[in-house]
mmCIF file of C-alpha atoms and ligand atoms in Angstrom:
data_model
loop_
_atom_site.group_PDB
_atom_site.id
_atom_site.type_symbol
_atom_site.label_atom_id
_atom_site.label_comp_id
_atom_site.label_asym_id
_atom_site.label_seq_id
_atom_site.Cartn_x
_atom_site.Cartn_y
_atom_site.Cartn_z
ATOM 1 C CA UNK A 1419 105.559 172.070 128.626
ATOM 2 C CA UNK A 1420 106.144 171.399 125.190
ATOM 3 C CA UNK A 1421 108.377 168.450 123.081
ATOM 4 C CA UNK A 1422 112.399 168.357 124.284
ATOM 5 C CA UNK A 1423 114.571 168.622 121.248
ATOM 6 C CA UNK A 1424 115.895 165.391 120.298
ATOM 7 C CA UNK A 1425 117.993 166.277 117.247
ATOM 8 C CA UNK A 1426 120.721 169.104 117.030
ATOM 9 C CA UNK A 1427 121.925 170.639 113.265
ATOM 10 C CA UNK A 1428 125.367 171.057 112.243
ATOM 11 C CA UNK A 1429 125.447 173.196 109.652
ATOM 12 C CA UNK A 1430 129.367 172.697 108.757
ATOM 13 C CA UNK A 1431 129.398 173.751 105.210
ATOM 14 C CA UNK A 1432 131.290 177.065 105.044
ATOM 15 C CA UNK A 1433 134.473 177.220 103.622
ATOM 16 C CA UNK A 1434 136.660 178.581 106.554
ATOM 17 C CA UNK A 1435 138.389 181.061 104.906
ATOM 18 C CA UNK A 1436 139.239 182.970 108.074
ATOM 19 C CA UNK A 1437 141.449 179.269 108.512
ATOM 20 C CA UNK A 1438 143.295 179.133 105.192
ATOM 21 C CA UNK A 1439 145.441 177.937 104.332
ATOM 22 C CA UNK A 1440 145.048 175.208 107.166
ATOM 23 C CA UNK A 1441 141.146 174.754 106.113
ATOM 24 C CA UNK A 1442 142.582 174.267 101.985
ATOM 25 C CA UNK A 1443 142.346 170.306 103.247
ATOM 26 C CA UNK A 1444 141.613 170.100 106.577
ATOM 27 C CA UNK A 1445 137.866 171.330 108.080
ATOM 28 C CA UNK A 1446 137.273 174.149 110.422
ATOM 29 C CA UNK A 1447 135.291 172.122 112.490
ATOM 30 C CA UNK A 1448 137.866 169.045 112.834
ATOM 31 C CA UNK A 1449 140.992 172.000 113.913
ATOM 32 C CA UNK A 1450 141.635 170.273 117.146
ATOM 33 C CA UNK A 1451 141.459 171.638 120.875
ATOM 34 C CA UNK A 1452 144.437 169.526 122.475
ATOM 35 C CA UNK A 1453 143.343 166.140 121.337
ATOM 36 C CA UNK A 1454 139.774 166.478 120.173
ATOM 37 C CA UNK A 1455 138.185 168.658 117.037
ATOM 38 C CA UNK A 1456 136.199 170.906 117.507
ATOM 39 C CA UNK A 1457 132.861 169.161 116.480
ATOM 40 C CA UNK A 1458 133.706 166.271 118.902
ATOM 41 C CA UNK A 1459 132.599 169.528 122.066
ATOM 42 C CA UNK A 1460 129.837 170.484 120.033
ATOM 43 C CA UNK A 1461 128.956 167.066 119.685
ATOM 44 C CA UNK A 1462 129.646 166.618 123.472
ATOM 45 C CA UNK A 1463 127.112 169.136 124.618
ATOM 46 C CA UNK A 1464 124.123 168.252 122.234
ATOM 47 C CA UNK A 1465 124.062 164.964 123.478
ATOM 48 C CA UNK A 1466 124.093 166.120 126.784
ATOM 49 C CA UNK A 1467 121.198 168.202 126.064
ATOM 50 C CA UNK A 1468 119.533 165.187 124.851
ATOM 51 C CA UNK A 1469 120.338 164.848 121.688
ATOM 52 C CA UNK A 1470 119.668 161.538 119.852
ATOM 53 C CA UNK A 1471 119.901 163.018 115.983
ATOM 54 C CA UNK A 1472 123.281 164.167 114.790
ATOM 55 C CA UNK A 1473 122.270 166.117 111.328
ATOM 56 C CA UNK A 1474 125.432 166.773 109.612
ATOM 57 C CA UNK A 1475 125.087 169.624 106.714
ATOM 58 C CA UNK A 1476 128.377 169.339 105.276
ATOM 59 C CA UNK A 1477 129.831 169.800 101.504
ATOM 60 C CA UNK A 1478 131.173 167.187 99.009
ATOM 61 C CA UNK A 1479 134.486 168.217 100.159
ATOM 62 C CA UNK A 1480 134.219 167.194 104.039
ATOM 63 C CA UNK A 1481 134.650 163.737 103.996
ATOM 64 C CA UNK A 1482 136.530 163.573 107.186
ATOM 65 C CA UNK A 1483 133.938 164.852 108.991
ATOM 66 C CA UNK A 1484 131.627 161.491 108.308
ATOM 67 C CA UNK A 1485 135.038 159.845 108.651
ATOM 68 C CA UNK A 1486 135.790 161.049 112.251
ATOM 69 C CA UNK A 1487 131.865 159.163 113.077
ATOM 70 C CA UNK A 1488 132.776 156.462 111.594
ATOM 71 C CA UNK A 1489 134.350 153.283 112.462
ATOM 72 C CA UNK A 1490 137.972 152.776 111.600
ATOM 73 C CA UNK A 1491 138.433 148.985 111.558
ATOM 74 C CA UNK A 1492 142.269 149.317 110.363
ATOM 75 C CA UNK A 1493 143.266 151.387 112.724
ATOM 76 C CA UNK A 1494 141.487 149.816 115.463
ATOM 77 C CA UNK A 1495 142.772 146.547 114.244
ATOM 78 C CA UNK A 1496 146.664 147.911 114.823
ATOM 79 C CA UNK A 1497 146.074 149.486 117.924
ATOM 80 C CA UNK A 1498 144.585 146.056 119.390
ATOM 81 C CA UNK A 1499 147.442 144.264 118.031
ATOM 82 C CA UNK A 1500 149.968 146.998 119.681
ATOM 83 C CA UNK A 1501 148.337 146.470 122.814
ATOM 84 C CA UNK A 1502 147.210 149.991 122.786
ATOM 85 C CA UNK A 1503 143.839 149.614 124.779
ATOM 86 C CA UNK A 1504 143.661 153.455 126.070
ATOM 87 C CA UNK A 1505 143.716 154.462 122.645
ATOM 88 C CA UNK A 1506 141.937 152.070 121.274
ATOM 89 C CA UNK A 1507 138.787 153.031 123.722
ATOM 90 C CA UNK A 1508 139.543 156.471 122.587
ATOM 91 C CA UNK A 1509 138.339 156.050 118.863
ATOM 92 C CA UNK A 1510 136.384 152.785 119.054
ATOM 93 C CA UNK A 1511 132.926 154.167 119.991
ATOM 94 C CA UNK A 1512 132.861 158.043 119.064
ATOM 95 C CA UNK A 1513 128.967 158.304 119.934
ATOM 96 C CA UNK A 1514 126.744 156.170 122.708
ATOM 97 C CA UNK A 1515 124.974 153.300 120.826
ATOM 98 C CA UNK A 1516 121.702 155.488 121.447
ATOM 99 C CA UNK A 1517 123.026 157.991 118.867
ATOM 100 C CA UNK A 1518 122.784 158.635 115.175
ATOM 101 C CA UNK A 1519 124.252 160.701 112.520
ATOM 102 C CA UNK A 1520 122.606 161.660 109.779
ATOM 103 C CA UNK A 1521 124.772 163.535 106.827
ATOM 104 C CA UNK A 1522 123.016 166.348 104.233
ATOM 105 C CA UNK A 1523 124.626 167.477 101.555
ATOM 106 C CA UNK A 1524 124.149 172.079 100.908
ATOM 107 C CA UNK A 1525 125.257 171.498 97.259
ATOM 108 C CA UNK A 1526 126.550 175.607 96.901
ATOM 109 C CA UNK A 1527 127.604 177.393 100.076
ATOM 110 C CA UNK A 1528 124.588 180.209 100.153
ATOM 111 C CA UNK A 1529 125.105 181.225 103.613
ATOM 112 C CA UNK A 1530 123.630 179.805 107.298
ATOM 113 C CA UNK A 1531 120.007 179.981 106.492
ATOM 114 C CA UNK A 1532 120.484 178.159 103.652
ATOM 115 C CA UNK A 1533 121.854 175.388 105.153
ATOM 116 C CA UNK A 1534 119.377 175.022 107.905
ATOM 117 C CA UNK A 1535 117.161 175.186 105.621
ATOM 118 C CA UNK A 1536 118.965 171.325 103.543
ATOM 119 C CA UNK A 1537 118.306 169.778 106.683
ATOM 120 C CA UNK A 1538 114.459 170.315 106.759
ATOM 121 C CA UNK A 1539 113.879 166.267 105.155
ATOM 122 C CA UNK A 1540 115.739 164.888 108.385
ATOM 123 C CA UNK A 1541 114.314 167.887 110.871
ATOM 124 C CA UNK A 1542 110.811 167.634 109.736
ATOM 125 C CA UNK A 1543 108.023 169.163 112.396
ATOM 126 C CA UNK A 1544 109.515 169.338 115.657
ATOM 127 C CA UNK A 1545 111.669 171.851 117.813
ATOM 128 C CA UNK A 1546 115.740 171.282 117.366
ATOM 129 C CA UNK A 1547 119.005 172.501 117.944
ATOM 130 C CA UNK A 1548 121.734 174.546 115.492
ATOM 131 C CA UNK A 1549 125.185 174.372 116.866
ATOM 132 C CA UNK A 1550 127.787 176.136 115.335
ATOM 133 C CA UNK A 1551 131.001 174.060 116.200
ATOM 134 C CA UNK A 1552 133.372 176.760 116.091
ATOM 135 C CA UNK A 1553 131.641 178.312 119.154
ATOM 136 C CA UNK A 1554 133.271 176.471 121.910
ATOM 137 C CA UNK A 1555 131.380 176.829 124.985
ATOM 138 C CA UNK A 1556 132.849 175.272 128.470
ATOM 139 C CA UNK A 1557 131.195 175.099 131.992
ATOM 140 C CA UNK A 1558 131.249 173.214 135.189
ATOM 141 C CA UNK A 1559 127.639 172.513 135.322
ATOM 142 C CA UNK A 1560 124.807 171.565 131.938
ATOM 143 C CA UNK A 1561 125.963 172.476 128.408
ATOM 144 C CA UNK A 1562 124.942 176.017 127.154
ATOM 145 C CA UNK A 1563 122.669 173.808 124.939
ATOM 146 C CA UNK A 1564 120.864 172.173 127.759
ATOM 147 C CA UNK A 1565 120.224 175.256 129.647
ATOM 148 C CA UNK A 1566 118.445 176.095 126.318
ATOM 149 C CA UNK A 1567 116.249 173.335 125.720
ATOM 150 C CA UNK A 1568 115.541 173.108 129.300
ATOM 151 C CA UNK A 1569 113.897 176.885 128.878
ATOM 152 C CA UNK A 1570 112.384 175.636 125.550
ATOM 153 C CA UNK A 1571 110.614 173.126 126.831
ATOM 154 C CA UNK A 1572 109.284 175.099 129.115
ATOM 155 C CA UNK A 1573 108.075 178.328 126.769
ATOM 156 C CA UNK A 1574 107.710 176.633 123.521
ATOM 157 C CA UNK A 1575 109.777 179.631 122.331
ATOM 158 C CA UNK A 1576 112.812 179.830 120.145
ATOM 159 C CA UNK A 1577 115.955 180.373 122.032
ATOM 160 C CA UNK A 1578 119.328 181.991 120.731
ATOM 161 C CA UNK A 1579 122.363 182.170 122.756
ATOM 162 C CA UNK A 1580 123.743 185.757 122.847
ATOM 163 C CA UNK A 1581 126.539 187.443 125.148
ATOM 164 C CA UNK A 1582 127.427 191.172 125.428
ATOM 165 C CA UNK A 1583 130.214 191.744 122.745
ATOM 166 C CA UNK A 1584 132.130 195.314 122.300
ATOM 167 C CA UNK A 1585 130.234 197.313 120.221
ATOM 168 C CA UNK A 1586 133.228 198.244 117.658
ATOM 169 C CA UNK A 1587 132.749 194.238 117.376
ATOM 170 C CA UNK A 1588 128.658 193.976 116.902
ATOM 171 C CA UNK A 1589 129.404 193.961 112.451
ATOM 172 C CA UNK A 1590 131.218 190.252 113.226
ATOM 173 C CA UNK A 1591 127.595 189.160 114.544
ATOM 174 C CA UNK A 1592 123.991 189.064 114.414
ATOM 175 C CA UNK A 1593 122.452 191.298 116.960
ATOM 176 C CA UNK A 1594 119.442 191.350 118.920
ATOM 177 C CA UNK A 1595 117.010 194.073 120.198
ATOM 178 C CA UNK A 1596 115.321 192.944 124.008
ATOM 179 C CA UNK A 1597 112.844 194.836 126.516
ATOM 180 C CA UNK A 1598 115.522 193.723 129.055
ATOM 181 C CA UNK A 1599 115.896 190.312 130.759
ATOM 182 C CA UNK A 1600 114.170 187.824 133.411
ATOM 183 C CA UNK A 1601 117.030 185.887 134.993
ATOM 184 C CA UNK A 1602 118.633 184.980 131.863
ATOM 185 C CA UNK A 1603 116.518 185.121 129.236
ATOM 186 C CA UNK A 1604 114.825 187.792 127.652
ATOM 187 C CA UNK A 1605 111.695 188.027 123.976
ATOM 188 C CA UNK A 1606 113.397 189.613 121.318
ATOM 189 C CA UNK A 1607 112.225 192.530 119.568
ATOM 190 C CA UNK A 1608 114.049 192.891 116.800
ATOM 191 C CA UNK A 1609 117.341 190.926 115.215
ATOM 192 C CA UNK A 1610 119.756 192.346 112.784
ATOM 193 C CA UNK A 1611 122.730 190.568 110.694
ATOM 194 C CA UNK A 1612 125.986 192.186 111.365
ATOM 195 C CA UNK A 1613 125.191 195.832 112.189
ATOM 196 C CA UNK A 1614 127.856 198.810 111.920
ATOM 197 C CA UNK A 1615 128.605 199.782 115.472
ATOM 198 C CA UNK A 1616 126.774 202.965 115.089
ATOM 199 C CA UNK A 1617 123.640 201.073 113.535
ATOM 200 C CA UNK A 1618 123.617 198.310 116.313
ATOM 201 C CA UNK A 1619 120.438 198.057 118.374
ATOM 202 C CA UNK A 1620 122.393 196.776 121.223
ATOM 203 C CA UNK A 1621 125.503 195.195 122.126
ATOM 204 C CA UNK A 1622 123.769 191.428 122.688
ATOM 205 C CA UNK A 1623 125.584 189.477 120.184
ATOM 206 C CA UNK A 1624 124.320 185.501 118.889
ATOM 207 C CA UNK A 1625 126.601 183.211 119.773
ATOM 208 C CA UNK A 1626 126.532 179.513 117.671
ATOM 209 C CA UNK A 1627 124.005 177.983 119.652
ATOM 210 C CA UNK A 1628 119.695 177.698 118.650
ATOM 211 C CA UNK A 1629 116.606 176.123 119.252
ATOM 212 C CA UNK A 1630 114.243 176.916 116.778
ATOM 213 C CA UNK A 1631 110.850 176.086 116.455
ATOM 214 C CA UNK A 1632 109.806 174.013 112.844
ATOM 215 C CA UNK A 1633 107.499 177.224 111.824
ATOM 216 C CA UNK A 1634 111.956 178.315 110.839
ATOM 217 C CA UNK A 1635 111.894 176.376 107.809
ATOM 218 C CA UNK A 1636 108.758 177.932 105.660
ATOM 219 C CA UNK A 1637 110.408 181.413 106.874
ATOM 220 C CA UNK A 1638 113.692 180.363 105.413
ATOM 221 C CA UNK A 1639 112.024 179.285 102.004
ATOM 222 C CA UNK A 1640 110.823 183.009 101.851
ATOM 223 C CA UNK A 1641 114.114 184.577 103.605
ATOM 224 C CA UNK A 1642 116.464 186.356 100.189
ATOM 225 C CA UNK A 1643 119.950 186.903 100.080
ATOM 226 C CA UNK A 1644 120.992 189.299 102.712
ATOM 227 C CA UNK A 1645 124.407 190.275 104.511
ATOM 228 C CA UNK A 1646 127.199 189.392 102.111
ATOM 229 C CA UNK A 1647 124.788 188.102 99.398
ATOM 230 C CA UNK A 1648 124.218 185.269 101.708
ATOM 231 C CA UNK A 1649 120.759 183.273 103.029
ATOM 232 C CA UNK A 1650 120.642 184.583 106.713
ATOM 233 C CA UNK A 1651 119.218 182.597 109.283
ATOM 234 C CA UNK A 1652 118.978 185.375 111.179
ATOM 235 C CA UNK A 1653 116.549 187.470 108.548
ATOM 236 C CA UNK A 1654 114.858 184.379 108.976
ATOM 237 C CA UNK A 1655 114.410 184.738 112.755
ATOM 238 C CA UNK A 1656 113.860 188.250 112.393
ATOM 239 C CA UNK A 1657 110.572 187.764 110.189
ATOM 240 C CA UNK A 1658 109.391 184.706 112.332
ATOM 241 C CA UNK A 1659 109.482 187.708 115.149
ATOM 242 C CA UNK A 1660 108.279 190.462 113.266
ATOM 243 C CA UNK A 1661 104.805 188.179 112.539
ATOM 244 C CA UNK A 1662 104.952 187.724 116.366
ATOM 245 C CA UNK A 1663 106.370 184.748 117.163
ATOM 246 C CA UNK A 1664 108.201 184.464 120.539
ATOM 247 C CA UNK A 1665 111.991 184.141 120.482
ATOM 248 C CA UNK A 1666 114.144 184.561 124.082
ATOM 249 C CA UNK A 1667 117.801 185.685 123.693
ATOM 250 C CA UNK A 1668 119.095 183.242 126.560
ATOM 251 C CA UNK A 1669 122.374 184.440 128.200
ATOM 252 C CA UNK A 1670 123.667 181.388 129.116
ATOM 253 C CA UNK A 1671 125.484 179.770 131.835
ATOM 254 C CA UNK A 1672 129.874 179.230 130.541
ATOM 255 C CA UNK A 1673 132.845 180.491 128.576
ATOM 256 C CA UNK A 1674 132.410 180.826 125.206
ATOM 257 C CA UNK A 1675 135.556 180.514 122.919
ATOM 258 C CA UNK A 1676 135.321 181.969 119.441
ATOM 259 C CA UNK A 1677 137.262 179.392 117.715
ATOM 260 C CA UNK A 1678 136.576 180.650 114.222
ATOM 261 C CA UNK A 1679 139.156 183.660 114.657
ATOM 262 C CA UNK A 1680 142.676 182.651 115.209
ATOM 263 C CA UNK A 1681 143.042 184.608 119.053
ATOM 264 C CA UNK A 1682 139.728 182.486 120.085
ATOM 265 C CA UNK A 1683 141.429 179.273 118.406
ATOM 266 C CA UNK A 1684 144.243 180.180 120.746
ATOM 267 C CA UNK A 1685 142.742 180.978 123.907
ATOM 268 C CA UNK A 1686 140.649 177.883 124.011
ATOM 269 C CA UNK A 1687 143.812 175.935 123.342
ATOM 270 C CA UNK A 1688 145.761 177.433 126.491
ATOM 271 C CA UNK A 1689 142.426 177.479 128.510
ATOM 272 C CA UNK A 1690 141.918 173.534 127.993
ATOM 273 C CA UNK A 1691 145.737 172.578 128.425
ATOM 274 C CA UNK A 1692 145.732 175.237 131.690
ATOM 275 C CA UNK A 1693 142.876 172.662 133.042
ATOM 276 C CA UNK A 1694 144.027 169.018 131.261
ATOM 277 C CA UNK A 1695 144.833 166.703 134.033
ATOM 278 C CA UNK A 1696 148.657 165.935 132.489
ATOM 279 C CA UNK A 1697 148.956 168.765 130.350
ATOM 280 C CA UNK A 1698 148.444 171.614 133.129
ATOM 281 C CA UNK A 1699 152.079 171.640 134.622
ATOM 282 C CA UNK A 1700 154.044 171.446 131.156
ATOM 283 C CA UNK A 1701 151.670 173.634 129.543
ATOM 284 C CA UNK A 1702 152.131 176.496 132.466
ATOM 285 C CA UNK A 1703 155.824 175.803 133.028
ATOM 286 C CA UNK A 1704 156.043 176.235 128.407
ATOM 287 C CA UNK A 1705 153.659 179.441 128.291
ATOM 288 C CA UNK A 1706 156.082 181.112 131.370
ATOM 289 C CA UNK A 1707 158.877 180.066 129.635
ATOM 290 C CA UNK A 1708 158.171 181.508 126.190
ATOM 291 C CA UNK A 1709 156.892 185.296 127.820
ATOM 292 C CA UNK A 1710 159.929 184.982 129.937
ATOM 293 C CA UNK A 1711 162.427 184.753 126.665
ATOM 294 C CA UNK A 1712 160.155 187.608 125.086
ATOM 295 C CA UNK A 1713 160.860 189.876 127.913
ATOM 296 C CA UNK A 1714 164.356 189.235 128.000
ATOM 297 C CA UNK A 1715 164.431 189.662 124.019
ATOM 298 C CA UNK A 1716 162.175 193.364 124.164
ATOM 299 C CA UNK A 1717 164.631 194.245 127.170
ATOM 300 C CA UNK A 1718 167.621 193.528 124.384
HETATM 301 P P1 UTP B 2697 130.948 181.365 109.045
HETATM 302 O O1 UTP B 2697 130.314 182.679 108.909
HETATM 303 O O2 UTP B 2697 131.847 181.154 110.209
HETATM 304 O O3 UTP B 2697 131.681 181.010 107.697
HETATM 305 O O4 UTP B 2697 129.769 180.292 109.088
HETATM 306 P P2 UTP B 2697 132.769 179.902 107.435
HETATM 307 O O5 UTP B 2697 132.755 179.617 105.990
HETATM 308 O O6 UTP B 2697 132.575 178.692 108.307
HETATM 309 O O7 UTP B 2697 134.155 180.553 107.896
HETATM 310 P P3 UTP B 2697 134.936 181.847 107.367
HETATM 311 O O8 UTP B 2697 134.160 183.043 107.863
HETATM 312 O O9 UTP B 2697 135.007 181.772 105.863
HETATM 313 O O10 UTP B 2697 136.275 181.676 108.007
HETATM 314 C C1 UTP B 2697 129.055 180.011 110.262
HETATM 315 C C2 UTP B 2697 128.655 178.545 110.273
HETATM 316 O O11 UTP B 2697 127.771 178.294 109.197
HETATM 317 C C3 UTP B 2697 128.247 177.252 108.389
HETATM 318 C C4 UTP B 2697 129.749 177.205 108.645
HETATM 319 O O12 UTP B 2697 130.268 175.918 108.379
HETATM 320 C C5 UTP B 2697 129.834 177.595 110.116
HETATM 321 O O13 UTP B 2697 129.590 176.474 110.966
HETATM 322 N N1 UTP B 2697 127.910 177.539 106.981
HETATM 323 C C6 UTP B 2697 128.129 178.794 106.482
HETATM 324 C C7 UTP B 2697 127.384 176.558 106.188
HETATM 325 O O14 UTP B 2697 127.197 175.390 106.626
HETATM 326 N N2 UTP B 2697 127.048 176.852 104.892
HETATM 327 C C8 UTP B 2697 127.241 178.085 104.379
HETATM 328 O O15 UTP B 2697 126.891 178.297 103.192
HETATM 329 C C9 UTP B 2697 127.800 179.082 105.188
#
């Protein structure tokens, strides 16, 4: 056995461009999900993995980010004045009093790696977690994330989350190379950012979700620009395996929602008001409703 990760990175500097103009002002990461932004599940599920260190790598522009953490005595103030104690609850502690946020500034968006890499003061020498908050994973049972660390723990090995994606689809992600899989994990042979489909190694895609050993953070000092002239954690991973060090692709356990392209933004949205206790009848009876009008209209 070997340390449980106690803090989880972040890394919420990109610019969302896939999201403009919505992301102009408003985060990728704080587009919400019914009621709750996207970091708050990402969030969720790290500290359900055991989380205790929040490390925020954000840009001088996301502000409301730190502001979502933080307390809002004003508004609290109103809504205990209006009498409005469900809400109230709602925003009044956003994180267990055993948690803590930490916030890193990447001072020039240079890609993933790089801003892994800002969050090496706060990290220091111990296994952790990368989430990627626009990957919204859902099951009935632990947290994609937990499922991880659990295996970590156990192997002292890096672990990246990967799912079979179509292979006309394997250039929108990094791509891993296996000798085939025990249960659900499997070493990784080779890694490659963003592969044409006839290039790909395989089909296994990397989904948002890490645990990396420290050893990550001298191979990202050495890592260059790669894939769109940008610092790639996943070169980084690659060398880290290429000088032998063990990394498991871990199919995990859930749904995965991509919710940094519009359709996965969408489908998680009808997927969590399909299952929200008052939401589920209005939002079924609304969805039948509007392909019901369609069908009439393409019949016109
Ligand atoms: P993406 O590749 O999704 O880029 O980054 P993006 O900027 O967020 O979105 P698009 O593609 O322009 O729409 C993957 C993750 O890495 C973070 C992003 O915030 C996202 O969580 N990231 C990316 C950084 O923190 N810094 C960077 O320089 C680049």
């Amino acid at each position: 056995m070997t340390r449980r990760i106690r803090k989880a990175v972040f890394p919420v500097a990109g610019l969302g461009t896939r999201f403009l103009p919505a992301t102009k002002t408003v985060p990728k990461e704080m587009l919400p999900i019914v009621d709750r932004p996207l970091i708050q599940y990402a969030v969720d599920e790290a500290i359900e993995a055991g989380c205790d260190t929040l490390v925020f790598v954000t840009n001088r522009y996301k502000h409301s980010v730190a502001d979502y953490f933080d307390k809002a005595y004003e508004l609290e103030d109103k809504l205990e004045r209006a009498g409005k104690a469900e809400q109230l609850e709602m925003i009044r502690n956003p994180l267990p009093s055993h948690v803590r946020t930490v916030f890193v500034t990447q001072p020039e968006a240079l890609g993933l790696g790089h801003a892994v890499l800002c969050a090496r003061p706060v990290v220091g020498d111990e296994p952790f977690a990368v989430m990627l908050p626009d990957d919204l994973i859902w099951n009935a049972g632990p947290g994609a994330l937990a499922q991880m660390a659990d295996h970590a723990e156990k192997t002292g090995a890096g672990v990246i989350a990967v799912q079979d994606v179509p292979r006309e689809r394997t250039s929108s992600y990094g791509i891993v190379a296996t000798d085939g899989f025990q249960d659900r994990h499997g070493a990784i042979r080779g890694m490659v950012e963003k592969p044409n489909p006839e290039d790909a190694p395989s089909t296994l895609g990397v989904v948002g979700r890490y645990v990396l050993q420290p050893g990550i953070f001298d191979a990202l000092e050495s890592t260059g620009r790669g894939s769109g002239g940008e610092i790639q954690l996943t070169d980084a991973i690659a060398s880290m395996i290429a000088d032998g060090s063990r990394h498991d692709a871990y199919r995990f356990q859930g749904t995965r929602f991509d919710c940094g392209t519009h359709i996965g933004l969408i489908e998680a949205t009808i997927r969590f008001a399909l299952d929200h206790e008052k939401l589920s009848e209005p939002a079924r009876a609304s969805m039948q409703k509007a392909l019901d009008e369609l069908a009439v209209a393409e019949h016109d």
